[in-house]
CSV table of C-alpha atoms in Angstrom, one decimal:
chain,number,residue,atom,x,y,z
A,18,UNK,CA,37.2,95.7,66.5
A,19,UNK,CA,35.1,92.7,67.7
A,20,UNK,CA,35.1,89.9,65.7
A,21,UNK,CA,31.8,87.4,65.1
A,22,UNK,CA,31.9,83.6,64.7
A,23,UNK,CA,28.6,81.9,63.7
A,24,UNK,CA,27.1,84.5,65.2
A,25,UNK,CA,28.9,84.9,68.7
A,26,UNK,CA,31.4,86.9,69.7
A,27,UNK,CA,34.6,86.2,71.0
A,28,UNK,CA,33.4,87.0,74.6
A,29,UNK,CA,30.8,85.1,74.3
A,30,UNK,CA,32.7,82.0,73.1
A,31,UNK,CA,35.1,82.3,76.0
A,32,UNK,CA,32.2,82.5,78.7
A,33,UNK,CA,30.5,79.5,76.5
A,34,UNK,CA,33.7,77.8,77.0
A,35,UNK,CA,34.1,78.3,81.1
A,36,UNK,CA,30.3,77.1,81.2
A,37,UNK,CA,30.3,74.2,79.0
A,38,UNK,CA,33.6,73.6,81.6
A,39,UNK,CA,31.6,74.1,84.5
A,40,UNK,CA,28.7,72.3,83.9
A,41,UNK,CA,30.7,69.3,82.8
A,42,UNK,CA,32.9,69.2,85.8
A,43,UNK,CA,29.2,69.6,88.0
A,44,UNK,CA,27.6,66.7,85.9
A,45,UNK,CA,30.5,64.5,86.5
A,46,UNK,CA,30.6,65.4,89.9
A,47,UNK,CA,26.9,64.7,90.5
A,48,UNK,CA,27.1,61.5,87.8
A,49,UNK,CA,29.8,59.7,90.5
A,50,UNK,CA,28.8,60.7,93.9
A,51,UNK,CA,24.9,61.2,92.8
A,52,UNK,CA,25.2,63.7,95.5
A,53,UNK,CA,22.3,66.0,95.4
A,54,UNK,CA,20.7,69.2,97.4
A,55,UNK,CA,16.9,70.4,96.7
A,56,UNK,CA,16.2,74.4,97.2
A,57,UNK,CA,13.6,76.1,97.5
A,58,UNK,CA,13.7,79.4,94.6
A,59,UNK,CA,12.3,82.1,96.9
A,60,UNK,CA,14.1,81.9,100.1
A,61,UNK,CA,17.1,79.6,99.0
A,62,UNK,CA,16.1,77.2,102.0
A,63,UNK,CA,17.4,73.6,101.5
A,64,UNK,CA,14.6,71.3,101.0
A,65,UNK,CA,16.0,68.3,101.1
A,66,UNK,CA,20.1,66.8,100.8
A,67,UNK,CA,21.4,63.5,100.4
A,68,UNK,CA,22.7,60.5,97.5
A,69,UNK,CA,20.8,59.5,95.2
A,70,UNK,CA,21.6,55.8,93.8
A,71,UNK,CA,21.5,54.2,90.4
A,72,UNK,CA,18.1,52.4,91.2
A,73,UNK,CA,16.5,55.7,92.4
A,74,UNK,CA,16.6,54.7,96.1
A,75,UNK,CA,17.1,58.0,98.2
A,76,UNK,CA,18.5,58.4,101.5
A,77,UNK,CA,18.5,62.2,103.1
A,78,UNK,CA,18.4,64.7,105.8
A,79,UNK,CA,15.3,65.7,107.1
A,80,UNK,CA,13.0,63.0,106.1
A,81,UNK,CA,14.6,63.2,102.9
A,82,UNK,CA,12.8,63.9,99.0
A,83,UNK,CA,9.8,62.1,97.8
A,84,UNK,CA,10.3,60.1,94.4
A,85,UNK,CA,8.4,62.5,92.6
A,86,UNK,CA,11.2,65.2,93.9
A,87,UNK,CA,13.6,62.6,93.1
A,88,UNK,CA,12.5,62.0,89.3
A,89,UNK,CA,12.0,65.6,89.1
A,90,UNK,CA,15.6,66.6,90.2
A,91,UNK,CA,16.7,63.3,87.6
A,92,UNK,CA,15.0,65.2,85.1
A,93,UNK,CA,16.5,68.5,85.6
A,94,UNK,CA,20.1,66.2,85.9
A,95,UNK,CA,19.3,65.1,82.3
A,96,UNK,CA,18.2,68.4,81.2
A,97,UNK,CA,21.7,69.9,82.4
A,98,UNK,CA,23.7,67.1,81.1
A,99,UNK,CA,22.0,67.3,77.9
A,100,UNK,CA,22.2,70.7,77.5
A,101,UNK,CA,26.0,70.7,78.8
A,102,UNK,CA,26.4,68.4,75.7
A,103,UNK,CA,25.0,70.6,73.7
A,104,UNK,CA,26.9,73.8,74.6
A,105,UNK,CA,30.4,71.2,74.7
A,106,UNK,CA,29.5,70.5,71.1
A,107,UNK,CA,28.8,73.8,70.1
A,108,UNK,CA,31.6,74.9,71.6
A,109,UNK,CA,33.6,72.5,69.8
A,110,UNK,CA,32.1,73.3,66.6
A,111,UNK,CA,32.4,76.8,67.2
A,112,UNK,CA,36.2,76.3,68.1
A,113,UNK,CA,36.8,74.2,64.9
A,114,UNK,CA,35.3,76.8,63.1
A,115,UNK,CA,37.8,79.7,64.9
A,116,UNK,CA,40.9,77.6,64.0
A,117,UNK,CA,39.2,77.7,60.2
A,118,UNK,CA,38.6,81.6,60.5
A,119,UNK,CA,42.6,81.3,62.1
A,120,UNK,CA,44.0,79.8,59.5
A,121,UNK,CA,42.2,81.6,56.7
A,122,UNK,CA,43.2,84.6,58.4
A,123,UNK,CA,46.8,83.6,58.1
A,124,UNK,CA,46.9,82.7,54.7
A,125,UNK,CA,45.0,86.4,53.9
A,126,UNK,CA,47.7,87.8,56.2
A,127,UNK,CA,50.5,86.0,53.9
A,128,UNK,CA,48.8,86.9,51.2
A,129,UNK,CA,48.6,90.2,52.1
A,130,UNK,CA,52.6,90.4,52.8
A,131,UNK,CA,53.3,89.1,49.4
A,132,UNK,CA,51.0,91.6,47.9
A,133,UNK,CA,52.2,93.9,49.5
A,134,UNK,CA,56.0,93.2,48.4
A,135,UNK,CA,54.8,92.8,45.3
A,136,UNK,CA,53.7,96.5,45.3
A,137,UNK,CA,56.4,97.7,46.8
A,138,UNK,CA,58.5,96.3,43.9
A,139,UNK,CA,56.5,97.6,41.3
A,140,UNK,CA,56.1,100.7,42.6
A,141,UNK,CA,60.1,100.8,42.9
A,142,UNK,CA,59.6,99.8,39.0
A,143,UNK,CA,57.2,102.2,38.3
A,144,UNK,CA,59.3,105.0,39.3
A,145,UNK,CA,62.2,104.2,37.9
A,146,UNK,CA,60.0,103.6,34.2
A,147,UNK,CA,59.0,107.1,35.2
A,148,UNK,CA,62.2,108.9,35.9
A,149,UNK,CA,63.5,107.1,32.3
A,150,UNK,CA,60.4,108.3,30.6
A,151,UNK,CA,60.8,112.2,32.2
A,152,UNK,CA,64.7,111.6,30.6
A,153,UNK,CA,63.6,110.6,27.4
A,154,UNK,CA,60.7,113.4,27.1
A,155,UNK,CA,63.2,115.9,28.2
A,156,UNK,CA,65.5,114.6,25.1
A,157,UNK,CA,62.6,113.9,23.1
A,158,UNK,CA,61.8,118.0,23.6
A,159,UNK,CA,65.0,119.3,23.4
A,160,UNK,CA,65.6,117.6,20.3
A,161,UNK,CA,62.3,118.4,18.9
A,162,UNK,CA,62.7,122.4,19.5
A,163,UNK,CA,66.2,122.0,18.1
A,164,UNK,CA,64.8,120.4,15.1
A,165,UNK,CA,62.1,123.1,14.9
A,166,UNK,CA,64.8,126.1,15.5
A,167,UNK,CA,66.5,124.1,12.5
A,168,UNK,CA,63.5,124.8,10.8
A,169,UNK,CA,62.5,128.3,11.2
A,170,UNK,CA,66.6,129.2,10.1
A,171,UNK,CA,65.9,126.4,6.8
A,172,UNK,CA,62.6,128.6,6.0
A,173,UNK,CA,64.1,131.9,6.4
A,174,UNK,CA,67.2,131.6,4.4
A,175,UNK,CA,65.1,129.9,2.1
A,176,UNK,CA,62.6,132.9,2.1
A,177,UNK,CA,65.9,134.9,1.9
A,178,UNK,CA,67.3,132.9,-1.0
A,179,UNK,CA,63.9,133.2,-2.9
A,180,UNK,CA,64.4,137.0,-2.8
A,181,UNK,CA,67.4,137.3,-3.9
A,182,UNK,CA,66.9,134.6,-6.9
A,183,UNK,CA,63.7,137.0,-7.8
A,184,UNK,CA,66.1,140.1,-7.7
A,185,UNK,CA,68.3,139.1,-9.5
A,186,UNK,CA,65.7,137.6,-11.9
A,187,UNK,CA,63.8,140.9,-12.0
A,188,UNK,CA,67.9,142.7,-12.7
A,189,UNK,CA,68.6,140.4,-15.7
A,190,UNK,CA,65.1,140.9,-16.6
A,191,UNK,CA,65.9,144.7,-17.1
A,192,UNK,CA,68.6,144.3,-18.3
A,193,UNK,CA,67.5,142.1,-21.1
A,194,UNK,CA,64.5,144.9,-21.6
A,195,UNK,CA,67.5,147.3,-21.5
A,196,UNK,CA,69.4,145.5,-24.1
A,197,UNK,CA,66.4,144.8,-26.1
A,198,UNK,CA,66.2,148.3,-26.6
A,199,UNK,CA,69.6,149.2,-27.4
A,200,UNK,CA,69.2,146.1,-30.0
A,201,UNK,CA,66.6,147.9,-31.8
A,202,UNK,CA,68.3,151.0,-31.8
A,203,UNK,CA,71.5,149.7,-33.2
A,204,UNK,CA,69.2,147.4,-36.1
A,205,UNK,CA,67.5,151.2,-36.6
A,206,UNK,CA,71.1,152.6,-37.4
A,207,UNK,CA,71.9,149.7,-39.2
A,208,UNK,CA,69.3,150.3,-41.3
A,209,UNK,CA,70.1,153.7,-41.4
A,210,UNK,CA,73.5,153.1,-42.3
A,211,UNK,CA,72.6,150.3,-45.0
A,212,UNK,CA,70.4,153.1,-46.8
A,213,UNK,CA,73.0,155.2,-46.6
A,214,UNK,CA,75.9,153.0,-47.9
A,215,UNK,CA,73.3,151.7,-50.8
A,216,UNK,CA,72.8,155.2,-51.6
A,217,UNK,CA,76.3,155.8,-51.5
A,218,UNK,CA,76.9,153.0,-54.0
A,219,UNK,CA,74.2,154.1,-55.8
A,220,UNK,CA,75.8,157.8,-56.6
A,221,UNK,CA,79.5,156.4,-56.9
A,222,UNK,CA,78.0,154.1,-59.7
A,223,UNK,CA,76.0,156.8,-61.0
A,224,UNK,CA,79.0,158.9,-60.8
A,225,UNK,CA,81.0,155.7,-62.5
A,226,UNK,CA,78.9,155.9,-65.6
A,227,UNK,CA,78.8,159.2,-66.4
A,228,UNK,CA,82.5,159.6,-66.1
A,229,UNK,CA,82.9,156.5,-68.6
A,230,UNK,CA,80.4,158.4,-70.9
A,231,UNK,CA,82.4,161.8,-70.8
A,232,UNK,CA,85.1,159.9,-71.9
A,233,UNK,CA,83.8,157.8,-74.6
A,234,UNK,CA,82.8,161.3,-76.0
């Protein structure tokens, strides 16, 4: 993946670089021995060659450069130094602000190496909260359909046990009707046999009198 700094790649940085290199070892080349060779563009045919000196006094090969050459060719030497300046500083700026990207790459790398321990570790956790939670559900529903089981038998021999309470109410309930009954046929025959015992009395009294009567006479 190709990376961008300020808007240049890293090829382009590096051929910046060997430029900026270039032209600066050229400059100072041409700066000390103010060595210089005029060509023409179209056929590449030297013009003029020789040295140029600090006060602008010429001395070359074939009748040599006339000072408007000269100044021209000073001009260009300006132009390329000053644009070699420019490219060094970019350069430099540009490779300041690599060693910035660098760095802050590092740190995201670290960062990243701890974050990702960090998730390793609480994934480890997470598991092992999960495996207890799977134990405790498991016990959590075993326990629950043993409480429920529990349940169902408490409801049935409770169902159970309210049947047989009402049987047995509805039996002594019969037999209460049952004795009921046989109470008010026994009061009938008590009264039966109370009429009949006062009517006894009644004739042995009767009976009583007349006999003391008979014998009064």
């Amino acid at each position: 993946m190709q990376q961008f700094f300020m808007g240049f790649s890293r090829a382009e940085i590096i051929v910046m670089k060997h430029t900026v290199k270039y032209l600066t070892e050229t400059m100072e080349r041409l700066l000390y021995s103010n060595e210089f060779e005029v060509r023409r563009c179209a056929t590449g045919e030297i013009v003029s060659q020789g040295r140029c000196h600090v006060n602008g006094a010429m001395n070359g090969n074939g009748g040599g450069a006339s000072d408007e050459e000269v100044q021209k060719l000073l001009k260009e030497r300006d132009a390329a130094r000053s644009e070699a300046e420019k490219l060094h500083a970019n350069y430099a700026t540009l490779y300041a602000a690599y060693n910035q990207v660098r760095e802050a790459a590092n740190d995201i790398r670290t960062e990243f190496e701890d974050a990702r321990e960090k998730l390793k570790l609480a994934t480890a956790e997470i598991d092992e909260w999960q495996v207890k939670f799977m134990s405790i559900k498991e016990n959590a529903t075993n326990e629950l359909e043993r409480a429920s089981r529990e349940y169902e038998d408490l409801v049935q021999n409770h169902e159970e046990n309210v049947k047989g309470l009402r049987l047995r109410a509805k039996r002594h309930a019969i037999e209460l009707s049952s004795k009921n009954e046989e109470i008010d046929v026994l009061k009938k025959r008590v009264e039966e046999l109370s009429a009949i015992c006062d009517q006894l009395i009644e004739d042995v009294d009767l009976s009583d009198q007349m006999s003391a009567v008979s014998m009064d006479a």
